[in-house]
XYZ file of C-alpha atoms in Angstrom:
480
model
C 79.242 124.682 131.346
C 79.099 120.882 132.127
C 81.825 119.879 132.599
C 83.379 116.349 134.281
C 86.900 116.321 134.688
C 87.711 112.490 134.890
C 86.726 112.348 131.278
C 89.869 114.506 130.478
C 92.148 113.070 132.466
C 94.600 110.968 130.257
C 94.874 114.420 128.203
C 95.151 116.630 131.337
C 98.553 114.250 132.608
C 100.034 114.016 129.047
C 99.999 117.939 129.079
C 101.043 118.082 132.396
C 103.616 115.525 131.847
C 105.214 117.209 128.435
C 105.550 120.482 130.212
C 107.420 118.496 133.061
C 109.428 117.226 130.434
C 110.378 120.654 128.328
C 111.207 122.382 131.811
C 113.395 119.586 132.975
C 115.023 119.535 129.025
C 115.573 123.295 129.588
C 117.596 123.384 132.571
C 119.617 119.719 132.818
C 123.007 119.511 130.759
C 124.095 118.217 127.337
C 125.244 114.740 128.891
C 121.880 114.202 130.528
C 119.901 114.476 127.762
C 118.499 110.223 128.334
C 116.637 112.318 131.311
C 114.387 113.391 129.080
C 113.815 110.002 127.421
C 113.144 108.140 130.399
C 110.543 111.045 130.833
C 109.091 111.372 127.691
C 108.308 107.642 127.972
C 107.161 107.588 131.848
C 104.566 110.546 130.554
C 103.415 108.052 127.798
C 103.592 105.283 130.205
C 101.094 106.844 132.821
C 98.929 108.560 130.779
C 98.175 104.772 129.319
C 97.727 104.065 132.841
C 95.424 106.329 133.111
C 93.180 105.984 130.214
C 93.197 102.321 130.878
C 91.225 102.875 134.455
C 88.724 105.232 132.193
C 85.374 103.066 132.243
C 83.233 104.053 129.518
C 80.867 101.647 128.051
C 78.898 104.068 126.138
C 79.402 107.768 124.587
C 79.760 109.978 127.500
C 79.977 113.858 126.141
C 81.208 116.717 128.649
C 82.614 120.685 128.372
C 79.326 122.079 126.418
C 79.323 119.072 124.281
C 82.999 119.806 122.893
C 83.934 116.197 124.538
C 83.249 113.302 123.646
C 84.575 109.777 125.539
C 83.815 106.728 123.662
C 85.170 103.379 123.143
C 86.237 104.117 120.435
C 88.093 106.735 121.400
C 89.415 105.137 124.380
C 90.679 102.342 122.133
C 92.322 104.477 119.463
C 94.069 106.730 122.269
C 95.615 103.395 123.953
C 96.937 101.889 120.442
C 98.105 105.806 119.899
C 100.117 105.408 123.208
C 101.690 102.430 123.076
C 102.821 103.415 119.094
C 104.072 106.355 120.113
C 106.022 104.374 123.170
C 107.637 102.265 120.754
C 108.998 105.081 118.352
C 110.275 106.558 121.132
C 112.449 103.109 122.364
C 113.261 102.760 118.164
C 114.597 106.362 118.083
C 116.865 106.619 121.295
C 120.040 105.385 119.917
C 119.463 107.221 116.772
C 118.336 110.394 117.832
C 121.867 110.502 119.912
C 124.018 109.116 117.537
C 123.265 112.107 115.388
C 122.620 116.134 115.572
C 119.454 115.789 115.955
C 117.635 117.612 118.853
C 117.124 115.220 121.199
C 115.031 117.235 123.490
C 112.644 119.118 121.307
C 112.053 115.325 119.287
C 110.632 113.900 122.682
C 108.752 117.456 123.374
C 107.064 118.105 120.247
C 106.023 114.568 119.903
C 104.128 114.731 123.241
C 102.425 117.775 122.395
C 101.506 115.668 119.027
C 100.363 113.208 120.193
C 98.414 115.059 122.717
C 96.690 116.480 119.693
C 96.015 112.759 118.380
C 93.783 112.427 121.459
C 91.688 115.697 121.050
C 91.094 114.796 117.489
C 89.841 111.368 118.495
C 87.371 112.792 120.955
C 86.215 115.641 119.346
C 82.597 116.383 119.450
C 82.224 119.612 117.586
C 84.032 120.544 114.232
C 86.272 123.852 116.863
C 87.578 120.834 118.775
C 88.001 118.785 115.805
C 90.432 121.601 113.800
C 92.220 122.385 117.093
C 92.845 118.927 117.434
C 94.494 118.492 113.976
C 96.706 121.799 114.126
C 97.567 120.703 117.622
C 98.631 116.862 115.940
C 100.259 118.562 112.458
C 102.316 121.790 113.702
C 104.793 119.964 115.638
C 105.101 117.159 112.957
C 106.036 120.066 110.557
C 109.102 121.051 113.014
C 110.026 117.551 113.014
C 110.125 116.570 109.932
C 112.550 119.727 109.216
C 114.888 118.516 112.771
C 118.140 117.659 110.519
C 118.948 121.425 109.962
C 122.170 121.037 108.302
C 120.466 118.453 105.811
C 119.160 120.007 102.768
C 116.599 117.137 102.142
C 115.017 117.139 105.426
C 114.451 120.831 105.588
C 112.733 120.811 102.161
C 110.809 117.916 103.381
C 109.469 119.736 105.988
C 108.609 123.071 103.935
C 106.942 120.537 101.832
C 104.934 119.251 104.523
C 103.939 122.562 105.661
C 102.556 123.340 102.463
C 100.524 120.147 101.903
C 99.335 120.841 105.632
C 98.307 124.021 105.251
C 96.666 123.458 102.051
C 94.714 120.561 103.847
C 93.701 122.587 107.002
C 92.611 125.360 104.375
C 90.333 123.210 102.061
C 88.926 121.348 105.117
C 88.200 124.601 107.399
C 86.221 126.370 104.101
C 84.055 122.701 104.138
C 83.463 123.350 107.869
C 82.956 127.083 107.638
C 80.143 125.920 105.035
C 78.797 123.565 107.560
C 78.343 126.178 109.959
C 77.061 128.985 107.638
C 74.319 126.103 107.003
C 73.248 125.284 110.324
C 74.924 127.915 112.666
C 76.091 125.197 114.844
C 79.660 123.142 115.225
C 78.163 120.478 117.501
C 78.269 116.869 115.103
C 74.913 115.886 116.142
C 73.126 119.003 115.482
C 74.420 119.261 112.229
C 73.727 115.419 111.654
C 69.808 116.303 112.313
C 70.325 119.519 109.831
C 71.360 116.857 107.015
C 68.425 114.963 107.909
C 66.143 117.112 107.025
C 67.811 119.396 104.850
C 65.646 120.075 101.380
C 67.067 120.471 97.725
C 68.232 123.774 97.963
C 70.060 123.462 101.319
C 71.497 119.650 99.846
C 73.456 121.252 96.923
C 75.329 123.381 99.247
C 75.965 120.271 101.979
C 77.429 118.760 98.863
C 79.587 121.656 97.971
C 81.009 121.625 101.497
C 81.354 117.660 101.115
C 83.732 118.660 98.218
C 86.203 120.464 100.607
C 85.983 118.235 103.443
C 86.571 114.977 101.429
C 89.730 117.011 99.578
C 91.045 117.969 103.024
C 90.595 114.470 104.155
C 92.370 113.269 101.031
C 95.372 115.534 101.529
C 95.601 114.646 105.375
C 95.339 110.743 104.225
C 98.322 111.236 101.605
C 95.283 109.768 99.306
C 96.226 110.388 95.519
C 95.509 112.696 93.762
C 97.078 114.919 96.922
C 99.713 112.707 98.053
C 102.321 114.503 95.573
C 105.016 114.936 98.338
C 104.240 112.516 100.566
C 107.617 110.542 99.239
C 109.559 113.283 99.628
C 108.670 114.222 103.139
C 109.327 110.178 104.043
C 112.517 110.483 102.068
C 113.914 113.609 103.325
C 112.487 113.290 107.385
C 114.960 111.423 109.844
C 114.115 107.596 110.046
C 112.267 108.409 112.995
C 110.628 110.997 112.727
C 109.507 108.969 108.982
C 108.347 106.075 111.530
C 106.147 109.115 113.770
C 104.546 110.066 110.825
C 103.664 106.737 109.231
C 101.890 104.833 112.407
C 99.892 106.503 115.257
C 98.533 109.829 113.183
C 97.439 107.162 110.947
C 94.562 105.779 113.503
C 94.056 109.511 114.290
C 93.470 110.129 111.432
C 90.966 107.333 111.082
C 89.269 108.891 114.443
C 89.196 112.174 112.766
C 87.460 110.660 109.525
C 84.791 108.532 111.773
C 83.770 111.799 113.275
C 83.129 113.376 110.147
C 81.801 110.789 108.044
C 79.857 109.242 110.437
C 78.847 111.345 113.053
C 78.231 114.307 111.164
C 77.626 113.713 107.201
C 76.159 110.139 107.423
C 73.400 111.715 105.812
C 75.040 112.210 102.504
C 77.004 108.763 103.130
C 75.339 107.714 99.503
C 77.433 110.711 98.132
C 80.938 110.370 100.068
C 81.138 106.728 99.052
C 81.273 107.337 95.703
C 84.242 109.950 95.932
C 85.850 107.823 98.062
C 85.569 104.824 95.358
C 87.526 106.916 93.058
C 90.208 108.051 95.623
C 90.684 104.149 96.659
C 91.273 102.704 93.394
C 93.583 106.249 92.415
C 95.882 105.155 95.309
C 96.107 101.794 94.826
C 96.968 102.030 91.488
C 99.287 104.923 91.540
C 100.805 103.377 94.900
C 101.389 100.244 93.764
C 102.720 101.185 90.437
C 104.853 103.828 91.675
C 106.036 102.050 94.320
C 108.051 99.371 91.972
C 110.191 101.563 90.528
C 111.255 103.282 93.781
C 114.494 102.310 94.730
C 115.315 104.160 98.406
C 113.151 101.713 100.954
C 111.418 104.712 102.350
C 109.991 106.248 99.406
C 109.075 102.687 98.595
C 107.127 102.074 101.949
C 105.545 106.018 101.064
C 104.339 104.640 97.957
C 102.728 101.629 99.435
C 101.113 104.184 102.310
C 99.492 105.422 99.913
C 98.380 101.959 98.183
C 97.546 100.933 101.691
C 95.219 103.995 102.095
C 93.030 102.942 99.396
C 92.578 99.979 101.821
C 91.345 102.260 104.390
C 89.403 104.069 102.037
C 87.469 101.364 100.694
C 86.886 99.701 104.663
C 84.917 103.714 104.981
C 82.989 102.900 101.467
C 81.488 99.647 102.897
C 80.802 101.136 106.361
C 77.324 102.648 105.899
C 76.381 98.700 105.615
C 78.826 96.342 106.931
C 80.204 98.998 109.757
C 83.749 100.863 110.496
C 85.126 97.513 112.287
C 87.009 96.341 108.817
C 88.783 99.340 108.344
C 89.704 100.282 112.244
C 91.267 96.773 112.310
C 93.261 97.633 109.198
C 94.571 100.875 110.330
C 95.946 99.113 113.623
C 97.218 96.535 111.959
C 98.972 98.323 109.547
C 100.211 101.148 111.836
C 102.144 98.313 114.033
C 103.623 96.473 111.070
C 105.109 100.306 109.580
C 106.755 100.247 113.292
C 108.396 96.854 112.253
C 109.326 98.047 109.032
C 110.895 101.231 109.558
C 112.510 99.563 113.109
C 114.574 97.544 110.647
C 115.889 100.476 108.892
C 116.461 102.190 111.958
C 118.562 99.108 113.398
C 120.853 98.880 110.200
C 121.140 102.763 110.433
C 122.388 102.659 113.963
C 126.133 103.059 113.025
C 125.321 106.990 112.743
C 124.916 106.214 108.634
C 121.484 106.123 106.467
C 121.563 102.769 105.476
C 117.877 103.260 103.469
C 118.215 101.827 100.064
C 117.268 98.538 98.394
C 121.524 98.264 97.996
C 122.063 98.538 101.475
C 119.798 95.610 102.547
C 121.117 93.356 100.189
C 122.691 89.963 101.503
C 121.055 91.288 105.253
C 120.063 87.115 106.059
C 124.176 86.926 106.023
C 124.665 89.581 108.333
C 121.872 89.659 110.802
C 119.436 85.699 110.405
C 117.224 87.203 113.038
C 117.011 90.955 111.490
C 116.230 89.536 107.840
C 112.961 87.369 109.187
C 112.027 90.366 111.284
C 111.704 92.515 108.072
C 110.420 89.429 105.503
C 107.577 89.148 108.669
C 107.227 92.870 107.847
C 106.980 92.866 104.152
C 105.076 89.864 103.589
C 102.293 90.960 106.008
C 102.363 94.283 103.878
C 101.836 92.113 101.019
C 98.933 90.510 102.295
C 100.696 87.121 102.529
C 99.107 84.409 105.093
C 99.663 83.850 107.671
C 100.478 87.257 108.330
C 97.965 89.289 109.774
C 98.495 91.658 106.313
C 96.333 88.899 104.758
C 93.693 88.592 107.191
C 93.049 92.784 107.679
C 93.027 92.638 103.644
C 90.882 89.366 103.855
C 88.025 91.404 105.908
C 88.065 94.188 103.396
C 87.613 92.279 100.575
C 84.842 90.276 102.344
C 83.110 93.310 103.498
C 83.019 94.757 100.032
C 82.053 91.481 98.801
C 78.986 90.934 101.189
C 77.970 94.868 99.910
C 77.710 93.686 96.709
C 80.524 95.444 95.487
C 82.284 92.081 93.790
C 83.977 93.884 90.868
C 85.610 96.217 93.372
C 87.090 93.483 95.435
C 88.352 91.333 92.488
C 90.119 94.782 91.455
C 91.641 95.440 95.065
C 92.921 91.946 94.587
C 94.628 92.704 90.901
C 96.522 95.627 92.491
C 97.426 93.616 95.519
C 99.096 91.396 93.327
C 101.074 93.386 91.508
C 101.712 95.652 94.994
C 103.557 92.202 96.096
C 106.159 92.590 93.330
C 108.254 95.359 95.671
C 107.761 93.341 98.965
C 109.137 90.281 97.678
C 111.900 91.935 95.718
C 113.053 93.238 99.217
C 113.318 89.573 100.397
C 114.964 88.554 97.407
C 117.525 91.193 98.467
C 117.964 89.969 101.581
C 118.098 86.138 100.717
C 119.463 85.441 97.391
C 121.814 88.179 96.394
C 125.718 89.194 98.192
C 125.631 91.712 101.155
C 127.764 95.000 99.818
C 128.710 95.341 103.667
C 130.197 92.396 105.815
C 129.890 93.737 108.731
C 127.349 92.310 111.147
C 124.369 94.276 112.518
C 124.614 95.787 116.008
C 122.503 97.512 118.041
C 120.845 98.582 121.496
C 119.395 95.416 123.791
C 116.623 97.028 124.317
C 115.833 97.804 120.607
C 116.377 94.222 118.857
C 114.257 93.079 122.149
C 111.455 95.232 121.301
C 111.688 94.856 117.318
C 111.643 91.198 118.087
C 108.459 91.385 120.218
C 106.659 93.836 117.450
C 107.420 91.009 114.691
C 106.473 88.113 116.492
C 103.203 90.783 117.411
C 102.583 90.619 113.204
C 102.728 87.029 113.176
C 100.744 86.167 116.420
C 97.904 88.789 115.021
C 98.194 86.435 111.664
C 97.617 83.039 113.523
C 95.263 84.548 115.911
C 93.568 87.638 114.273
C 89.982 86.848 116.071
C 90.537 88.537 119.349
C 91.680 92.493 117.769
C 88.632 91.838 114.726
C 86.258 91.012 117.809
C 87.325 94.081 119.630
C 87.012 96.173 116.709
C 83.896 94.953 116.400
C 82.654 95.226 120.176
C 83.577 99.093 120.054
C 81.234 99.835 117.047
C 78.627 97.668 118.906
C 78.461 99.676 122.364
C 78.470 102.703 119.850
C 75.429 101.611 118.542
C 73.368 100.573 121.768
């Protein structure tokens, strides 16, 4: 077995790391639970460190082919870090203001996103699954952390269900695959497509079905994003933050290995299913999303519109390339951190402060908090100079130069009427009385680091060349 170590190595110290970090949890006492903070951070901290020194200008695979080092890879698992570093600093006062286990959140969100950075460099479709039960299990136990809350633990049954059901329809696709051409490696079934005859491309197709469904369900894409709003609703804040950034650009690493590295062959069939899950869930996103009156089922709802996004960014890719839609999944995963940071910060008191009512009047209580989250909302809505407008902007133009004009001028109809909920929010927060008077508090360290991610959303607005030109760069070395 080939194998070369150094290509392992972020994932090798975040393992060794998070079992560090569960051994020292086990044995310290109640009142030194911030030990295992400042550790659960350090672990992210070096293994960043560490995957920063990783040179790899061009696909380098290792372990029997199972590994695969990229730059895309190495790009998604260093945005992945430095998310998952910021929900940890957003969920330290909130996590110990309340019951909630402090030391299994930082645990199990190690060993998740450990499983982030196997999906993202899988190279055969055994890695690939491993990776995504390794990323989804400890979500499940997450979700479900508020025991005594009734909400939270049907949340998380829900969100074992829709995962299992996922894994299920997605593991028959690849069992299919591998009936086929009694291989997992990506490549070898990439030539098998390639020359596959009529016979043998009715059953690819067949297996396309499952694998696209699974995809969908893993997505939240409609029609199989049911109880995605519930599971947003009922999870803690942050554990609702976890779940709507970094998995998001593994997912898109998960979806680039399948689509592209393995069934590019049948890209001519996989665009047109996802052209019907796109404009699904932006229309039942958006639409939904206006009557929704708690803020995090409304930001579930416009997930789900903002998925269609991604969707469409994999539609165009066979022609224009994957760089459109990487740069939308980044860009959207660090403006949810904004977002849900603001709801965090007004829930710091030890009180869910998550509905429309609650943010009401918010410019009178906290100026600097209120143009945090309209920097948030209106770069959600697409609104320039946000960088919301310019990652929409490169969609729309990519579908456009594809010849696909009727789909962007539809994209832009539901984008539209998707801004009706964004801008009610600042309306809120502007024009109308707060409920509360009381001003909004809050760790240093946390207002610091909110401030930093909305002035982030802005800069990216201004100056959105640099990120699109690295997005683009990574496809390119893929290429050569």
């Amino acid at each position: 077995m080939q194998a070369d170590f150094s290509l392992i190595m972020p994932e090798i110290t975040l393992l060794v790391a998070a079992c560090i970090v569960l051994l020292v949890d086990v044995f310290i006492k109640p009142n030194w639970r911030g030990l295992t903070y400042f550790l659960s951070q350090l672990a992210l901290v070096v293994s960043f460190v560490v995957c920063l020194q990783t040179e790899v200008q061009a696909p380098s695979v290792s372990f029997s082919n199972h590994w695969v080092v990229d730059p895309l890879s190495q790009m998604l698992k260093l945005f992945m870090l430095g998310v998952m570093f910021i929900v940890f600093l957003y969920s330290r006062v909130y996590v110990t203001e309340r019951t909630i286990a402090r030391g299994e959140f930082h645990i199990l969100a190690l060993f998740s996103t450990l499983g982030m950075m196997l999906l993202v460099s899988a190279n055969t479709l055994l890695l690939l699954y491993l990776g995504l039960e390794l990323l989804t299990l400890p979500l499940y136990v997450l979700v479900a952390l508020r025991r005594d809350a009734a909400d939270s633990v049907e949340a998380g049954m829900k969100y074992f269900v829709v995962g299992a059901l996922a894994s299920g329809l997605l593991l028959y696709g690849i069992s299919i695959l591998f009936g086929l051409t009694n291989s997992i490696e990506l490549s070898q079934i990439t030539s098998y497509i390639q020359q596959a005859n009529a016979d043998q491309m009715g059953l690819l197709l067949f297996a396309l079905v499952f694998i696209v469904i699974g995809l969908a369900f893993k997505l939240g894409a409609v029609p199989c994003h049911m109880w995605i709003p519930d599971i947003y609703e009922g999870a803690p804040t942050n554990v609702t933050l976890l779940v709507g950034s970094a998995p998001k650009l593994a997912a898109f690493g998960m979806a680039y290995r399948l689509l592209n590295d393995t069934l590019m062959g049948l890209s001519q069939d996989w665009s047109q299913y996802f052209i019907v899950l796109a404009l699904l869930s932006l229309a039942v996103g958006n639409f939904t999303a206006i009557a929704q009156t708690n803020i995090k089922r409304m930001l579930a709802y416009s997930t789900i519109a903002h998925i269609g996004f991604i969707l469409l960014g994999f539609v165009v890719a066979p022609s224009i390339g994957f760089a459109p839609a990487l740069f939308y999944t980044i860009v959207y995963a660090i403006t949810a951190c904004c977002a849900f940071g603001v709801i965090i910060l007004l829930s710091a008191k030890g009180v869910e402060r998550d509905t429309l009512e609650d943010i009401k009047g918010l410019c009178h209580r906290s100026p600097w908090l209120a143009f945090i989250m309209l920097l948030a909302m209106f770069s959600l809505a697409g609104v320039p100079p946000l960088v919301g407008f310019y990652a929409k902007f490169v969609i729309l133009k990519a579908l456009i130069d594809s010849g696909m004009v009727w789909l962007a001028a539809v994209c832009v109809v539901f984008s539209i009427i998707g801004a009706f909920y964004y801008l009610r929010v600042i309306w809120l927060m502007y024009f109308e009385k707060p409920e509360i008077v009381n001003r909004v508090g809050g760790a240093l360290d946390l207002r610091a680091v909110l401030s930093l991610n909305g002035l982030l959303v802005l800069a990216l607005g201004l100056l959105p060349a640099p990120l699109f030109s690295l997005c683009q760069q990574v496809f390119s070395k893929l290429v050569a």
